[in-house]
Amino acid sequence: MTIEASELSPACFGLETWGRPLSEYDGCFSYQHLKSAGDRPISYDPSYFISKDKVDTVRARIMNTRSKKPRPIKPSIPQEAIDACEASWDAANEKKRKVDPKRHDASSVFVMTCRHSQVLFLCNIDTPGERQQCIVACLEEVKDLIPLHAKILQAYDVGCVMDHSLNLVHFFSYPILSAGFRERVSFVINAMHSFGHQWVCQIVYSPCLRRGLCLTNAEGVERFWSRIRKLIGITRNQWNLHRIWMIDQYTAFVNEEGRENLGSWIH
């Protein structure tokens, strides 16, 4: 990441008094890449994509953490509701393959935006399914952009499952998030997705019932996918280097246009 957060979204990160910035996160498995298209080493520094080394490091840390015995906790919602959401949502099932690894060397692109649909970070996913290392890597990048007293409200289509997973970690053994950071992160479920969750999840994690969100529906990521959908067919058959470059450059264009229109937002 080579751009200051205040340049991405002055309305969220150019503040004198800090509250709780809202970030939104989602992956789109339409942005696959065919192995047959080939690749070359990335010869430039993307403005928005988090490096593969960073994501892989987070993945290794998560796997190490999961090998340890979780601490007993009382979940914020009944365990059976968490289990039902985990079973019914693909995003919560890390073992489900969204693409054929024999044909594809990248399965999707993940994005994190602010509440005004300004892109903060992108991740290229080279695993068959959706996994938690991407959202953790994005959260850690956001942590470096905000003051120590600022908190993060993270919207995710399986925010209930992610929140529970992080709570299972023993903070003093091998935490997924760095020490002191977990307490600063809370979760909601994107408004459109919340209706597919268990009733208790809708009550606890709905953005409509969370103080401070006002009119935010946390669906900025869907607006971003809609804006760049024309790249799906083009990038699938490019070198992966060119695919990353094109998505990165088009994201810069979308962000520049969005920044000029921040004054039209009423929240």
PDB file of C-alpha atoms in Angstrom:
ATOM      1  CA  MET A   1       0.000   0.000   0.000  1.00  0.00           C
ATOM      2  CA  THR A   2       1.588   3.268  -1.107  1.00  0.00           C
ATOM      3  CA  ILE A   3      -1.281   5.742  -0.613  1.00  0.00           C
ATOM      4  CA  GLU A   4      -2.142   7.569   2.607  1.00  0.00           C
ATOM      5  CA  ALA A   5      -5.543   6.671   4.062  1.00  0.00           C
ATOM      6  CA  SER A   6      -6.552  10.338   4.238  1.00  0.00           C
ATOM      7  CA  GLU A   7      -6.110  10.516   0.464  1.00  0.00           C
ATOM      8  CA  LEU A   8      -8.352   7.491  -0.061  1.00  0.00           C
ATOM      9  CA  SER A   9     -11.258   8.723   2.033  1.00  0.00           C
ATOM     10  CA  PRO A  10     -10.872  12.080   3.779  1.00  0.00           C
ATOM     11  CA  ALA A  11     -14.392  11.637   5.169  1.00  0.00           C
ATOM     12  CA  CYS A  12     -13.262   8.576   7.163  1.00  0.00           C
ATOM     13  CA  PHE A  13      -9.545   9.034   7.753  1.00  0.00           C
ATOM     14  CA  GLY A  14      -8.932  12.769   7.521  1.00  0.00           C
ATOM     15  CA  LEU A  15     -10.449  13.405  10.939  1.00  0.00           C
ATOM     16  CA  GLU A  16      -9.370  15.509  13.902  1.00  0.00           C
ATOM     17  CA  THR A  17     -11.696  13.664  16.297  1.00  0.00           C
ATOM     18  CA  TRP A  18     -11.794   9.898  15.867  1.00  0.00           C
ATOM     19  CA  GLY A  19     -14.759   7.654  16.450  1.00  0.00           C
ATOM     20  CA  ARG A  20     -15.244   4.213  14.976  1.00  0.00           C
ATOM     21  CA  PRO A  21     -14.395   3.933  11.259  1.00  0.00           C
ATOM     22  CA  LEU A  22     -16.514   1.409   9.382  1.00  0.00           C
ATOM     23  CA  SER A  23     -14.795  -0.861   6.881  1.00  0.00           C
ATOM     24  CA  GLU A  24     -16.488  -3.372   4.602  1.00  0.00           C
ATOM     25  CA  TYR A  25     -15.060  -6.566   3.209  1.00  0.00           C
ATOM     26  CA  ASP A  26     -16.051  -9.154   0.623  1.00  0.00           C
ATOM     27  CA  GLY A  27     -14.643 -11.415  -2.071  1.00  0.00           C
ATOM     28  CA  CYS A  28     -15.831 -11.956  -5.629  1.00  0.00           C
ATOM     29  CA  PHE A  29     -15.086 -15.307  -7.229  1.00  0.00           C
ATOM     30  CA  SER A  30     -15.825 -14.014 -10.718  1.00  0.00           C
ATOM     31  CA  TYR A  31     -12.249 -12.671 -10.853  1.00  0.00           C
ATOM     32  CA  GLN A  32     -10.590 -16.013 -11.457  1.00  0.00           C
ATOM     33  CA  HIS A  33      -7.390 -16.452 -13.415  1.00  0.00           C
ATOM     34  CA  LEU A  34      -6.627 -19.325 -15.771  1.00  0.00           C
ATOM     35  CA  LYS A  35      -3.335 -21.128 -15.319  1.00  0.00           C
ATOM     36  CA  SER A  36      -3.030 -21.456 -19.072  1.00  0.00           C
ATOM     37  CA  ALA A  37      -2.808 -17.652 -19.384  1.00  0.00           C
ATOM     38  CA  GLY A  38       0.595 -17.708 -17.672  1.00  0.00           C
ATOM     39  CA  ASP A  39       2.310 -15.186 -15.461  1.00  0.00           C
ATOM     40  CA  ARG A  40       5.475 -13.199 -14.824  1.00  0.00           C
ATOM     41  CA  PRO A  41       6.932 -11.776 -11.596  1.00  0.00           C
ATOM     42  CA  ILE A  42       5.258  -8.540 -10.531  1.00  0.00           C
ATOM     43  CA  SER A  43       7.659  -5.758 -11.467  1.00  0.00           C
ATOM     44  CA  TYR A  44       5.827  -2.842  -9.871  1.00  0.00           C
ATOM     45  CA  ASP A  45       4.420  -1.991  -6.448  1.00  0.00           C
ATOM     46  CA  PRO A  46       0.597  -2.114  -6.489  1.00  0.00           C
ATOM     47  CA  SER A  47      -1.146   0.749  -4.740  1.00  0.00           C
ATOM     48  CA  TYR A  48      -3.957  -1.348  -3.262  1.00  0.00           C
ATOM     49  CA  PHE A  49      -3.013  -5.034  -3.319  1.00  0.00           C
ATOM     50  CA  ILE A  50      -1.546  -6.499  -0.137  1.00  0.00           C
ATOM     51  CA  SER A  51       1.524  -8.579  -0.930  1.00  0.00           C
ATOM     52  CA  LYS A  52       1.284 -12.351  -1.168  1.00  0.00           C
ATOM     53  CA  ASP A  53       4.038 -12.694   1.448  1.00  0.00           C
ATOM     54  CA  LYS A  54       1.965 -10.706   3.941  1.00  0.00           C
ATOM     55  CA  VAL A  55      -1.162 -12.791   3.334  1.00  0.00           C
ATOM     56  CA  ASP A  56       0.780 -16.064   3.524  1.00  0.00           C
ATOM     57  CA  THR A  57       2.360 -14.983   6.818  1.00  0.00           C
ATOM     58  CA  VAL A  58      -1.068 -14.290   8.283  1.00  0.00           C
ATOM     59  CA  ARG A  59      -2.319 -17.637   7.009  1.00  0.00           C
ATOM     60  CA  ALA A  60       0.544 -19.471   8.728  1.00  0.00           C
ATOM     61  CA  ARG A  61      -0.194 -17.633  11.970  1.00  0.00           C
ATOM     62  CA  ILE A  62      -3.868 -18.598  11.806  1.00  0.00           C
ATOM     63  CA  MET A  63      -3.034 -22.253  11.168  1.00  0.00           C
ATOM     64  CA  ASN A  64      -0.636 -22.240  14.109  1.00  0.00           C
ATOM     65  CA  THR A  65      -3.296 -20.686  16.332  1.00  0.00           C
ATOM     66  CA  ARG A  66      -5.915 -23.237  15.346  1.00  0.00           C
ATOM     67  CA  SER A  67      -3.611 -26.064  16.357  1.00  0.00           C
ATOM     68  CA  LYS A  68      -3.889 -24.871  19.962  1.00  0.00           C
ATOM     69  CA  LYS A  69      -6.762 -25.608  22.297  1.00  0.00           C
ATOM     70  CA  PRO A  70      -9.249 -22.698  22.251  1.00  0.00           C
ATOM     71  CA  ARG A  71     -10.193 -21.054  25.492  1.00  0.00           C
ATOM     72  CA  PRO A  72     -13.749 -21.599  26.810  1.00  0.00           C
ATOM     73  CA  ILE A  73     -15.946 -18.590  26.112  1.00  0.00           C
ATOM     74  CA  LYS A  74     -19.586 -17.655  26.230  1.00  0.00           C
ATOM     75  CA  PRO A  75     -20.540 -16.662  22.664  1.00  0.00           C
ATOM     76  CA  SER A  76     -22.568 -13.514  22.090  1.00  0.00           C
ATOM     77  CA  ILE A  77     -25.149 -15.627  20.270  1.00  0.00           C
ATOM     78  CA  PRO A  78     -26.097 -19.301  20.790  1.00  0.00           C
ATOM     79  CA  GLN A  79     -23.579 -21.810  19.434  1.00  0.00           C
ATOM     80  CA  GLU A  80     -26.262 -23.517  17.338  1.00  0.00           C
ATOM     81  CA  ALA A  81     -26.892 -20.236  15.495  1.00  0.00           C
ATOM     82  CA  ILE A  82     -23.184 -19.871  14.730  1.00  0.00           C
ATOM     83  CA  ASP A  83     -23.039 -23.477  13.502  1.00  0.00           C
ATOM     84  CA  ALA A  84     -26.087 -22.910  11.276  1.00  0.00           C
ATOM     85  CA  CYS A  85     -24.584 -19.787   9.706  1.00  0.00           C
ATOM     86  CA  GLU A  86     -21.250 -21.518   9.193  1.00  0.00           C
ATOM     87  CA  ALA A  87     -22.969 -24.392   7.410  1.00  0.00           C
ATOM     88  CA  SER A  88     -25.219 -22.258   5.209  1.00  0.00           C
ATOM     89  CA  TRP A  89     -22.758 -19.597   4.011  1.00  0.00           C
ATOM     90  CA  ASP A  90     -20.022 -20.455   1.511  1.00  0.00           C
ATOM     91  CA  ALA A  91     -17.840 -17.649   2.854  1.00  0.00           C
ATOM     92  CA  ALA A  92     -17.710 -19.424   6.221  1.00  0.00           C
ATOM     93  CA  ASN A  93     -16.777 -22.781   4.701  1.00  0.00           C
ATOM     94  CA  GLU A  94     -13.047 -22.655   4.014  1.00  0.00           C
ATOM     95  CA  LYS A  95     -12.999 -26.208   2.677  1.00  0.00           C
ATOM     96  CA  LYS A  96     -15.456 -25.550  -0.132  1.00  0.00           C
ATOM     97  CA  ARG A  97     -13.727 -25.137  -3.472  1.00  0.00           C
ATOM     98  CA  LYS A  98     -15.044 -22.315  -5.628  1.00  0.00           C
ATOM     99  CA  VAL A  99     -12.703 -23.072  -8.544  1.00  0.00           C
ATOM    100  CA  ASP A 100     -10.778 -25.992  -9.995  1.00  0.00           C
ATOM    101  CA  PRO A 101      -7.142 -25.621  -8.824  1.00  0.00           C
ATOM    102  CA  LYS A 102      -6.000 -27.588 -11.866  1.00  0.00           C
ATOM    103  CA  ARG A 103      -7.360 -24.878 -14.169  1.00  0.00           C
ATOM    104  CA  HIS A 104      -7.016 -21.734 -12.049  1.00  0.00           C
ATOM    105  CA  ASP A 105      -4.071 -20.281 -10.142  1.00  0.00           C
ATOM    106  CA  ALA A 106      -6.154 -17.469  -8.628  1.00  0.00           C
ATOM    107  CA  SER A 107      -9.718 -17.930  -7.475  1.00  0.00           C
ATOM    108  CA  SER A 108     -10.870 -14.438  -6.571  1.00  0.00           C
ATOM    109  CA  VAL A 109     -10.108 -10.905  -5.493  1.00  0.00           C
ATOM    110  CA  PHE A 110     -11.073  -9.605  -2.067  1.00  0.00           C
ATOM    111  CA  VAL A 111     -11.700  -5.954  -1.306  1.00  0.00           C
ATOM    112  CA  MET A 112     -11.933  -3.807   1.801  1.00  0.00           C
ATOM    113  CA  THR A 113     -13.699  -0.458   1.484  1.00  0.00           C
ATOM    114  CA  CYS A 114     -14.703   2.331   3.820  1.00  0.00           C
ATOM    115  CA  ARG A 115     -18.341   3.229   4.423  1.00  0.00           C
ATOM    116  CA  HIS A 116     -18.218   5.571   1.398  1.00  0.00           C
ATOM    117  CA  SER A 117     -17.237   2.744  -0.998  1.00  0.00           C
ATOM    118  CA  GLN A 118     -13.640   3.974  -1.250  1.00  0.00           C
ATOM    119  CA  VAL A 119     -11.288   1.013  -1.676  1.00  0.00           C
ATOM    120  CA  LEU A 120      -8.704   0.614   1.080  1.00  0.00           C
ATOM    121  CA  PHE A 121      -7.081  -2.713   0.206  1.00  0.00           C
ATOM    122  CA  LEU A 122      -7.285  -5.594  -2.253  1.00  0.00           C
ATOM    123  CA  CYS A 123      -6.098  -9.188  -1.901  1.00  0.00           C
ATOM    124  CA  ASN A 124      -5.430 -11.681  -4.667  1.00  0.00           C
ATOM    125  CA  ILE A 125      -6.600 -15.115  -3.525  1.00  0.00           C
ATOM    126  CA  ASP A 126      -4.692 -18.157  -4.726  1.00  0.00           C
ATOM    127  CA  THR A 127      -6.578 -20.723  -2.610  1.00  0.00           C
ATOM    128  CA  PRO A 128      -9.629 -22.641  -3.934  1.00  0.00           C
ATOM    129  CA  GLY A 129     -11.984 -21.261  -1.253  1.00  0.00           C
ATOM    130  CA  GLU A 130     -12.542 -18.185   0.886  1.00  0.00           C
ATOM    131  CA  ARG A 131     -10.337 -18.049   3.979  1.00  0.00           C
ATOM    132  CA  GLN A 132      -9.873 -15.774   6.939  1.00  0.00           C
ATOM    133  CA  GLN A 133      -6.279 -14.722   6.285  1.00  0.00           C
ATOM    134  CA  CYS A 134      -7.401 -12.011   3.875  1.00  0.00           C
ATOM    135  CA  ILE A 135      -9.684 -10.152   6.255  1.00  0.00           C
ATOM    136  CA  VAL A 136      -7.098 -10.442   9.045  1.00  0.00           C
ATOM    137  CA  ALA A 137      -4.370  -9.082   6.745  1.00  0.00           C
ATOM    138  CA  CYS A 138      -6.623  -6.170   5.761  1.00  0.00           C
ATOM    139  CA  LEU A 139      -7.483  -5.394   9.379  1.00  0.00           C
ATOM    140  CA  GLU A 140      -3.811  -5.311  10.298  1.00  0.00           C
ATOM    141  CA  GLU A 141      -3.134  -2.875   7.467  1.00  0.00           C
ATOM    142  CA  VAL A 142      -5.981  -0.631   8.643  1.00  0.00           C
ATOM    143  CA  LYS A 143      -4.590  -0.736  12.184  1.00  0.00           C
ATOM    144  CA  ASP A 144      -1.444   1.007  10.945  1.00  0.00           C
ATOM    145  CA  LEU A 145      -3.519   3.833   9.441  1.00  0.00           C
ATOM    146  CA  ILE A 146      -5.488   4.881  12.523  1.00  0.00           C
ATOM    147  CA  PRO A 147      -4.568   6.180  16.008  1.00  0.00           C
ATOM    148  CA  LEU A 148      -4.202   3.722  18.880  1.00  0.00           C
ATOM    149  CA  HIS A 149      -7.456   4.891  20.490  1.00  0.00           C
ATOM    150  CA  ALA A 150      -9.562   4.497  17.330  1.00  0.00           C
ATOM    151  CA  LYS A 151     -11.795   1.460  16.904  1.00  0.00           C
ATOM    152  CA  ILE A 152     -12.886  -0.428  13.791  1.00  0.00           C
ATOM    153  CA  LEU A 153     -16.372  -1.639  12.954  1.00  0.00           C
ATOM    154  CA  GLN A 154     -15.954  -4.355  10.324  1.00  0.00           C
ATOM    155  CA  ALA A 155     -18.818  -5.394   8.030  1.00  0.00           C
ATOM    156  CA  TYR A 156     -18.595  -8.910   6.605  1.00  0.00           C
ATOM    157  CA  ASP A 157     -21.220 -11.260   5.180  1.00  0.00           C
ATOM    158  CA  VAL A 158     -20.281 -13.846   7.837  1.00  0.00           C
ATOM    159  CA  GLY A 159     -19.336 -11.357  10.525  1.00  0.00           C
ATOM    160  CA  CYS A 160     -20.944 -13.523  13.204  1.00  0.00           C
ATOM    161  CA  VAL A 161     -18.665 -16.483  12.406  1.00  0.00           C
ATOM    162  CA  MET A 162     -15.556 -14.306  12.127  1.00  0.00           C
ATOM    163  CA  ASP A 163     -16.311 -12.587  15.421  1.00  0.00           C
ATOM    164  CA  HIS A 164     -16.741 -15.942  17.149  1.00  0.00           C
ATOM    165  CA  SER A 165     -13.529 -17.332  15.620  1.00  0.00           C
ATOM    166  CA  LEU A 166     -11.469 -14.436  16.933  1.00  0.00           C
ATOM    167  CA  ASN A 167     -13.050 -14.744  20.369  1.00  0.00           C
ATOM    168  CA  LEU A 168     -11.952 -18.374  20.592  1.00  0.00           C
ATOM    169  CA  VAL A 169      -8.311 -17.372  20.468  1.00  0.00           C
ATOM    170  CA  HIS A 170      -6.350 -17.265  23.694  1.00  0.00           C
ATOM    171  CA  PHE A 171      -5.000 -13.725  23.631  1.00  0.00           C
ATOM    172  CA  PHE A 172      -1.925 -14.581  25.685  1.00  0.00           C
ATOM    173  CA  SER A 173      -0.706 -17.638  23.763  1.00  0.00           C
ATOM    174  CA  TYR A 174      -0.680 -16.983  20.036  1.00  0.00           C
ATOM    175  CA  PRO A 175      -3.288 -14.411  18.982  1.00  0.00           C
ATOM    176  CA  ILE A 176      -4.542 -14.076  15.412  1.00  0.00           C
ATOM    177  CA  LEU A 177      -4.736 -10.302  15.850  1.00  0.00           C
ATOM    178  CA  SER A 178      -1.933  -8.485  17.625  1.00  0.00           C
ATOM    179  CA  ALA A 179      -2.164  -7.888  21.359  1.00  0.00           C
ATOM    180  CA  GLY A 180      -4.655  -5.164  22.274  1.00  0.00           C
ATOM    181  CA  PHE A 181      -6.074  -4.927  18.763  1.00  0.00           C
ATOM    182  CA  ARG A 182      -8.855  -7.514  19.059  1.00  0.00           C
ATOM    183  CA  GLU A 183     -10.673  -5.370  21.627  1.00  0.00           C
ATOM    184  CA  ARG A 184     -10.766  -2.511  19.125  1.00  0.00           C
ATOM    185  CA  VAL A 185     -12.499  -4.527  16.386  1.00  0.00           C
ATOM    186  CA  SER A 186     -16.211  -5.331  16.325  1.00  0.00           C
ATOM    187  CA  PHE A 187     -18.345  -6.837  13.569  1.00  0.00           C
ATOM    188  CA  VAL A 188     -21.644  -6.360  11.784  1.00  0.00           C
ATOM    189  CA  ILE A 189     -23.196  -8.175   8.837  1.00  0.00           C
ATOM    190  CA  ASN A 190     -23.808  -6.335   5.561  1.00  0.00           C
ATOM    191  CA  ALA A 191     -27.464  -5.252   5.407  1.00  0.00           C
ATOM    192  CA  MET A 192     -28.357  -7.247   2.299  1.00  0.00           C
ATOM    193  CA  HIS A 193     -26.709 -10.403   3.641  1.00  0.00           C
ATOM    194  CA  SER A 194     -28.085 -10.196   7.172  1.00  0.00           C
ATOM    195  CA  PHE A 195     -31.522 -11.445   6.110  1.00  0.00           C
ATOM    196  CA  GLY A 196     -30.001 -14.805   5.198  1.00  0.00           C
ATOM    197  CA  HIS A 197     -28.707 -15.329   8.727  1.00  0.00           C
ATOM    198  CA  GLN A 198     -30.325 -16.794  11.811  1.00  0.00           C
ATOM    199  CA  TRP A 199     -32.783 -14.485  13.539  1.00  0.00           C
ATOM    200  CA  VAL A 200     -30.509 -13.931  16.528  1.00  0.00           C
ATOM    201  CA  CYS A 201     -27.646 -12.944  14.173  1.00  0.00           C
ATOM    202  CA  GLN A 202     -29.880 -10.374  12.528  1.00  0.00           C
ATOM    203  CA  ILE A 203     -30.596  -8.802  15.905  1.00  0.00           C
ATOM    204  CA  VAL A 204     -27.018  -8.771  17.212  1.00  0.00           C
ATOM    205  CA  TYR A 205     -25.102  -8.047  13.986  1.00  0.00           C
ATOM    206  CA  SER A 206     -27.528  -6.084  11.795  1.00  0.00           C
ATOM    207  CA  PRO A 207     -26.134  -2.654  10.812  1.00  0.00           C
ATOM    208  CA  CYS A 208     -29.657  -1.240  11.100  1.00  0.00           C
ATOM    209  CA  LEU A 209     -29.602  -1.966  14.840  1.00  0.00           C
ATOM    210  CA  ARG A 210     -26.045  -0.813  15.566  1.00  0.00           C
ATOM    211  CA  ARG A 211     -25.605   2.618  17.125  1.00  0.00           C
ATOM    212  CA  GLY A 212     -23.466   4.961  15.060  1.00  0.00           C
ATOM    213  CA  LEU A 213     -24.056   3.427  11.622  1.00  0.00           C
ATOM    214  CA  CYS A 214     -26.913   5.788  10.736  1.00  0.00           C
ATOM    215  CA  LEU A 215     -27.957   5.112   7.120  1.00  0.00           C
ATOM    216  CA  THR A 216     -24.953   2.968   6.244  1.00  0.00           C
ATOM    217  CA  ASN A 217     -25.970  -0.379   4.745  1.00  0.00           C
ATOM    218  CA  ALA A 218     -22.380  -1.671   4.519  1.00  0.00           C
ATOM    219  CA  GLU A 219     -22.844  -2.730   0.899  1.00  0.00           C
ATOM    220  CA  GLY A 220     -20.110  -0.533  -0.574  1.00  0.00           C
ATOM    221  CA  VAL A 221     -18.200  -3.615  -1.652  1.00  0.00           C
ATOM    222  CA  GLU A 222     -21.098  -4.666  -3.888  1.00  0.00           C
ATOM    223  CA  ARG A 223     -21.119  -1.233  -5.491  1.00  0.00           C
ATOM    224  CA  PHE A 224     -17.404  -1.611  -6.179  1.00  0.00           C
ATOM    225  CA  TRP A 225     -17.857  -5.037  -7.808  1.00  0.00           C
ATOM    226  CA  SER A 226     -20.576  -3.552  -9.984  1.00  0.00           C
ATOM    227  CA  ARG A 227     -18.284  -0.717 -11.086  1.00  0.00           C
ATOM    228  CA  ILE A 228     -15.442  -3.001 -12.216  1.00  0.00           C
ATOM    229  CA  ARG A 229     -17.457  -5.945 -13.586  1.00  0.00           C
ATOM    230  CA  LYS A 230     -16.257  -5.165 -17.116  1.00  0.00           C
ATOM    231  CA  LEU A 231     -12.806  -6.455 -16.092  1.00  0.00           C
ATOM    232  CA  ILE A 232     -13.954 -10.022 -15.374  1.00  0.00           C
ATOM    233  CA  GLY A 233     -13.578 -11.395 -18.883  1.00  0.00           C
ATOM    234  CA  ILE A 234     -10.524  -9.306 -19.728  1.00  0.00           C
ATOM    235  CA  THR A 235      -8.430 -10.246 -16.714  1.00  0.00           C
ATOM    236  CA  ARG A 236      -9.206 -13.960 -16.711  1.00  0.00           C
ATOM    237  CA  ASN A 237      -7.015 -14.638 -19.747  1.00  0.00           C
ATOM    238  CA  GLN A 238      -4.195 -12.150 -19.098  1.00  0.00           C
ATOM    239  CA  TRP A 239      -0.887 -12.803 -17.464  1.00  0.00           C
ATOM    240  CA  ASN A 240      -1.589 -12.615 -13.753  1.00  0.00           C
ATOM    241  CA  LEU A 241       0.863  -9.702 -13.619  1.00  0.00           C
ATOM    242  CA  HIS A 242      -1.305  -7.761 -16.071  1.00  0.00           C
ATOM    243  CA  ARG A 243      -4.467  -8.826 -14.222  1.00  0.00           C
ATOM    244  CA  ILE A 244      -3.192  -7.375 -10.946  1.00  0.00           C
ATOM    245  CA  TRP A 245      -2.012  -4.208 -12.688  1.00  0.00           C
ATOM    246  CA  MET A 246      -5.321  -3.637 -14.490  1.00  0.00           C
ATOM    247  CA  ILE A 247      -7.496  -4.156 -11.412  1.00  0.00           C
ATOM    248  CA  ASP A 248      -5.168  -1.965  -9.366  1.00  0.00           C
ATOM    249  CA  GLN A 249      -5.218   0.856 -11.924  1.00  0.00           C
ATOM    250  CA  TYR A 250      -8.975   0.718 -12.412  1.00  0.00           C
ATOM    251  CA  THR A 251      -9.425   0.800  -8.649  1.00  0.00           C
ATOM    252  CA  ALA A 252      -7.381   4.012  -8.578  1.00  0.00           C
ATOM    253  CA  PHE A 253      -9.750   5.494 -11.179  1.00  0.00           C
ATOM    254  CA  VAL A 254     -12.849   4.444  -9.208  1.00  0.00           C
ATOM    255  CA  ASN A 255     -11.384   5.882  -6.004  1.00  0.00           C
ATOM    256  CA  GLU A 256     -10.480   9.190  -7.635  1.00  0.00           C
ATOM    257  CA  GLU A 257     -14.009   9.582  -8.960  1.00  0.00           C
ATOM    258  CA  GLY A 258     -15.476   8.564  -5.605  1.00  0.00           C
ATOM    259  CA  ARG A 259     -13.289  11.015  -3.716  1.00  0.00           C
ATOM    260  CA  GLU A 260     -14.561  13.880  -5.864  1.00  0.00           C
ATOM    261  CA  ASN A 261     -18.142  12.886  -5.035  1.00  0.00           C
ATOM    262  CA  LEU A 262     -17.738  12.457  -1.269  1.00  0.00           C
ATOM    263  CA  GLY A 263     -19.697  15.666  -0.740  1.00  0.00           C
ATOM    264  CA  SER A 264     -22.851  14.011  -2.061  1.00  0.00           C
ATOM    265  CA  TRP A 265     -22.939  11.521   0.836  1.00  0.00           C
ATOM    266  CA  ILE A 266     -25.262  12.403   3.717  1.00  0.00           C
ATOM    267  CA  HIS A 267     -23.590  10.152   6.312  1.00  0.00           C
TER     268      HIS A 267
END
